[in-house]
Amino acid sequence: MPADPSPRTAPSPPSPKNRGPGTSAVEVRRSSRRRRTVSAYREGDRTIVLIPARMSEAEEQRWVGVMLDKLAAQESKRMLGDTELAARAEWLSEQYLGARARPASVRWVTNQNTRWGSCTPAEGSIRLSHRLKGMPEYVVDYVLLHELAHLLVPGHGRRFWELLEAYPRTERARGYLEGVVAAGRLPHLPGAETEPG
């Protein structure tokens, strides 16, 4: 399958498997044989996204985002148990909160259907709704970081939101969660699309 000889690369956030100092990259490969489908896979520390050669720059950007979210959701569904969740919380605290937020426990729960997460600062416990399982890792990271920030600042005032400004995908994650809530109100959910229109 012929590919563009000079594929594009762009940095992406590290996955839970590779959270070292280096970051993985996204490589877009265009193919004249590929007519409609878009696919993506991990290759070492790189993410390869395969797209049709005729696709515009705007379509490319949109589909790279869609495929990164899809891969992240698949990986999140496969790998995050309570132990991994606690490790992720520790990493997020180090990266974005100067390791100041130190939860005593972090776990998944099945009794939170109206909240994505909750925190009891007096106990140092964080609970995430099982509904987050399978969502992109940046969304789970945001909710975890949100609850970690509550260990430092109980309410949702200015100081709280200033802590979350350090996480670069806060707005995107909030938008994703708002979309999930809005989609839950729709009478019919369309299937996931992997072919550009």
Short mmCIF file of C-alpha atoms in Angstrom, two decimals:
data_model
loop_
_atom_site.label_atom_id
_atom_site.label_comp_id
_atom_site.label_asym_id
_atom_site.label_seq_id
_atom_site.Cartn_x
_atom_site.Cartn_y
_atom_site.Cartn_z
CA MET A 1 0.00 0.00 0.00
CA PRO A 2 1.75 3.23 -1.09
CA ALA A 3 2.06 5.89 1.57
CA ASP A 4 3.05 9.54 1.59
CA PRO A 5 6.88 9.48 1.66
CA SER A 6 6.95 12.31 4.22
CA PRO A 7 4.37 11.46 6.89
CA ARG A 8 3.42 14.15 9.38
CA THR A 9 4.23 13.75 13.05
CA ALA A 10 2.90 15.61 16.06
CA PRO A 11 3.39 15.11 19.79
CA SER A 12 0.62 13.48 21.81
CA PRO A 13 0.23 12.95 25.54
CA PRO A 14 1.96 9.87 26.96
CA SER A 15 -0.15 6.77 27.37
CA PRO A 16 -0.40 4.99 30.73
CA LYS A 17 2.06 2.38 29.43
CA ASN A 18 4.66 4.98 28.49
CA ARG A 19 4.59 7.85 30.94
CA GLY A 20 8.27 8.61 30.95
CA PRO A 21 9.89 11.92 30.07
CA GLY A 22 9.56 11.29 26.33
CA THR A 23 6.28 11.71 24.50
CA SER A 24 4.80 9.55 21.80
CA ALA A 25 4.14 10.99 18.36
CA VAL A 26 1.32 10.73 15.87
CA GLU A 27 2.30 9.84 12.32
CA VAL A 28 -0.24 10.32 9.55
CA ARG A 29 0.20 8.13 6.48
CA ARG A 30 -1.78 8.93 3.33
CA SER A 31 -2.55 6.18 0.86
CA SER A 32 -3.91 6.46 -2.69
CA ARG A 33 -5.31 2.91 -2.35
CA ARG A 34 -7.31 3.82 0.75
CA ARG A 35 -10.62 5.27 -0.47
CA ARG A 36 -12.92 5.72 2.52
CA THR A 37 -11.67 4.06 5.69
CA VAL A 38 -9.48 5.51 8.40
CA SER A 39 -7.57 3.30 10.82
CA ALA A 40 -5.01 3.70 13.57
CA TYR A 41 -2.68 1.53 15.62
CA ARG A 42 0.20 1.83 18.08
CA GLU A 43 3.73 1.07 16.91
CA GLY A 44 6.15 1.31 19.82
CA ASP A 45 5.96 4.87 21.12
CA ARG A 46 4.21 6.11 17.96
CA THR A 47 0.59 6.18 16.87
CA ILE A 48 0.10 5.54 13.16
CA VAL A 49 -3.08 6.93 11.54
CA LEU A 50 -3.86 5.72 8.01
CA ILE A 51 -6.06 7.99 5.88
CA PRO A 52 -7.09 8.35 2.22
CA ALA A 53 -4.70 10.52 0.15
CA ARG A 54 -7.58 12.76 -1.02
CA MET A 55 -8.48 13.88 2.51
CA SER A 56 -8.21 17.63 3.25
CA GLU A 57 -6.09 19.04 6.10
CA ALA A 58 -9.23 19.81 8.13
CA GLU A 59 -10.58 16.27 7.63
CA GLU A 60 -7.17 14.87 8.56
CA GLN A 61 -7.11 16.81 11.83
CA ARG A 62 -10.65 15.76 12.70
CA TRP A 63 -10.03 12.08 11.94
CA VAL A 64 -6.72 12.01 13.80
CA GLY A 65 -8.59 13.26 16.89
CA VAL A 66 -11.38 10.70 16.40
CA MET A 67 -8.94 7.82 16.01
CA LEU A 68 -6.77 8.89 18.98
CA ASP A 69 -9.90 9.00 21.14
CA LYS A 70 -10.97 5.58 19.87
CA LEU A 71 -7.57 3.99 20.62
CA ALA A 72 -7.45 5.63 24.05
CA ALA A 73 -10.92 4.34 24.89
CA GLN A 74 -9.95 0.81 23.87
CA GLU A 75 -6.78 0.96 25.97
CA SER A 76 -8.56 2.49 28.96
CA LYS A 77 -11.20 -0.26 28.87
CA ARG A 78 -8.52 -2.97 28.83
CA MET A 79 -6.09 -1.75 31.43
CA LEU A 80 -7.45 0.35 34.27
CA GLY A 81 -8.20 -1.53 37.47
CA ASP A 82 -8.12 0.06 40.93
CA THR A 83 -4.34 -0.47 41.22
CA GLU A 84 -3.69 1.25 37.87
CA LEU A 85 -6.13 4.00 38.80
CA ALA A 86 -4.19 4.71 42.01
CA ALA A 87 -0.91 4.75 40.07
CA ARG A 88 -2.43 7.13 37.51
CA ALA A 89 -3.60 9.44 40.34
CA GLU A 90 -0.10 9.50 41.82
CA TRP A 91 1.40 10.35 38.43
CA LEU A 92 -1.16 13.12 37.80
CA SER A 93 -0.50 14.62 41.23
CA GLU A 94 3.25 14.71 40.51
CA GLN A 95 2.82 16.16 37.02
CA TYR A 96 0.18 18.81 37.68
CA LEU A 97 -0.12 19.40 41.42
CA GLY A 98 3.50 19.24 42.59
CA ALA A 99 2.76 15.85 44.27
CA ARG A 100 0.77 17.74 46.95
CA ALA A 101 -2.44 15.72 46.50
CA ARG A 102 -1.94 12.32 48.15
CA PRO A 103 -5.10 10.23 48.25
CA ALA A 104 -5.40 7.38 50.76
CA SER A 105 -7.51 5.41 48.27
CA VAL A 106 -8.60 5.64 44.65
CA ARG A 107 -11.15 3.19 43.28
CA TRP A 108 -13.92 2.55 40.78
CA VAL A 109 -17.50 2.47 42.12
CA THR A 110 -20.80 1.44 40.55
CA ASN A 111 -23.13 3.57 42.70
CA GLN A 112 -22.39 6.96 41.10
CA ASN A 113 -24.82 7.50 38.26
CA THR A 114 -25.18 11.28 38.47
CA ARG A 115 -21.52 12.16 39.12
CA TRP A 116 -18.32 11.26 37.31
CA GLY A 117 -16.29 11.21 40.50
CA SER A 118 -16.30 12.16 44.15
CA CYS A 119 -13.79 12.96 46.86
CA THR A 120 -13.91 12.89 50.64
CA PRO A 121 -10.99 15.14 51.67
CA ALA A 122 -11.22 14.19 55.38
CA GLU A 123 -10.63 10.53 54.47
CA GLY A 124 -8.44 11.18 51.43
CA SER A 125 -10.63 8.90 49.33
CA ILE A 126 -11.42 9.32 45.64
CA ARG A 127 -14.09 7.35 43.82
CA LEU A 128 -14.67 7.34 40.05
CA SER A 129 -17.89 6.23 38.40
CA HIS A 130 -17.66 2.98 36.45
CA ARG A 131 -19.33 4.92 33.59
CA LEU A 132 -15.90 6.45 32.82
CA LYS A 133 -14.46 3.04 31.92
CA GLY A 134 -13.89 2.92 28.19
CA MET A 135 -13.74 6.70 27.79
CA PRO A 136 -10.53 8.24 26.40
CA GLU A 137 -7.66 8.33 28.88
CA TYR A 138 -7.47 12.14 28.86
CA VAL A 139 -11.09 12.22 30.11
CA VAL A 140 -10.34 9.76 32.95
CA ASP A 141 -7.19 11.78 33.73
CA TYR A 142 -9.23 14.99 33.91
CA VAL A 143 -11.81 13.51 36.31
CA LEU A 144 -9.03 12.04 38.47
CA LEU A 145 -7.19 15.35 38.49
CA HIS A 146 -10.44 17.17 39.33
CA GLU A 147 -10.90 14.95 42.39
CA LEU A 148 -7.21 15.23 43.35
CA ALA A 149 -7.57 19.02 43.28
CA HIS A 150 -10.42 18.67 45.79
CA LEU A 151 -7.94 17.19 48.26
CA LEU A 152 -6.24 20.60 48.15
CA VAL A 153 -9.23 22.92 47.62
CA PRO A 154 -12.68 21.66 48.69
CA GLY A 155 -14.98 23.91 46.61
CA HIS A 156 -15.14 24.99 42.96
CA GLY A 157 -13.85 28.53 43.44
CA ARG A 158 -11.13 30.40 41.57
CA ARG A 159 -8.27 28.63 43.42
CA PHE A 160 -9.70 25.23 42.45
CA TRP A 161 -9.93 26.06 38.72
CA GLU A 162 -6.45 27.60 38.76
CA LEU A 163 -5.10 24.19 39.80
CA LEU A 164 -6.80 22.55 36.81
CA GLU A 165 -5.40 25.12 34.37
CA ALA A 166 -2.13 23.18 34.48
CA TYR A 167 -3.77 20.22 32.72
CA PRO A 168 -3.76 21.07 28.99
CA ARG A 169 -6.83 18.99 28.08
CA THR A 170 -9.23 20.30 30.72
CA GLU A 171 -11.55 22.06 28.27
CA ARG A 172 -11.53 19.17 25.80
CA ALA A 173 -12.34 16.65 28.56
CA ARG A 174 -15.12 18.83 29.96
CA GLY A 175 -16.56 19.15 26.45
CA TYR A 176 -16.40 15.38 25.97
CA LEU A 177 -18.26 14.76 29.24
CA GLU A 178 -20.87 17.40 28.38
CA GLY A 179 -21.35 15.64 25.04
CA VAL A 180 -21.86 12.30 26.77
CA VAL A 181 -24.48 13.83 29.05
CA ALA A 182 -26.23 15.50 26.09
CA ALA A 183 -26.12 12.30 24.01
CA GLY A 184 -27.71 10.42 26.90
CA ARG A 185 -30.77 12.62 26.46
CA LEU A 186 -31.15 11.76 22.76
CA PRO A 187 -33.88 9.28 21.82
CA HIS A 188 -31.51 7.34 19.51
CA LEU A 189 -27.71 7.16 19.55
CA PRO A 190 -26.12 6.67 16.11
CA GLY A 191 -23.40 4.01 15.82
CA ALA A 192 -19.73 4.93 15.92
CA GLU A 193 -18.53 5.92 12.49
CA THR A 194 -15.12 4.97 11.19
CA GLU A 195 -15.67 5.99 7.58
CA PRO A 196 -15.57 9.63 6.53
CA GLY A 197 -18.80 10.80 4.92
#
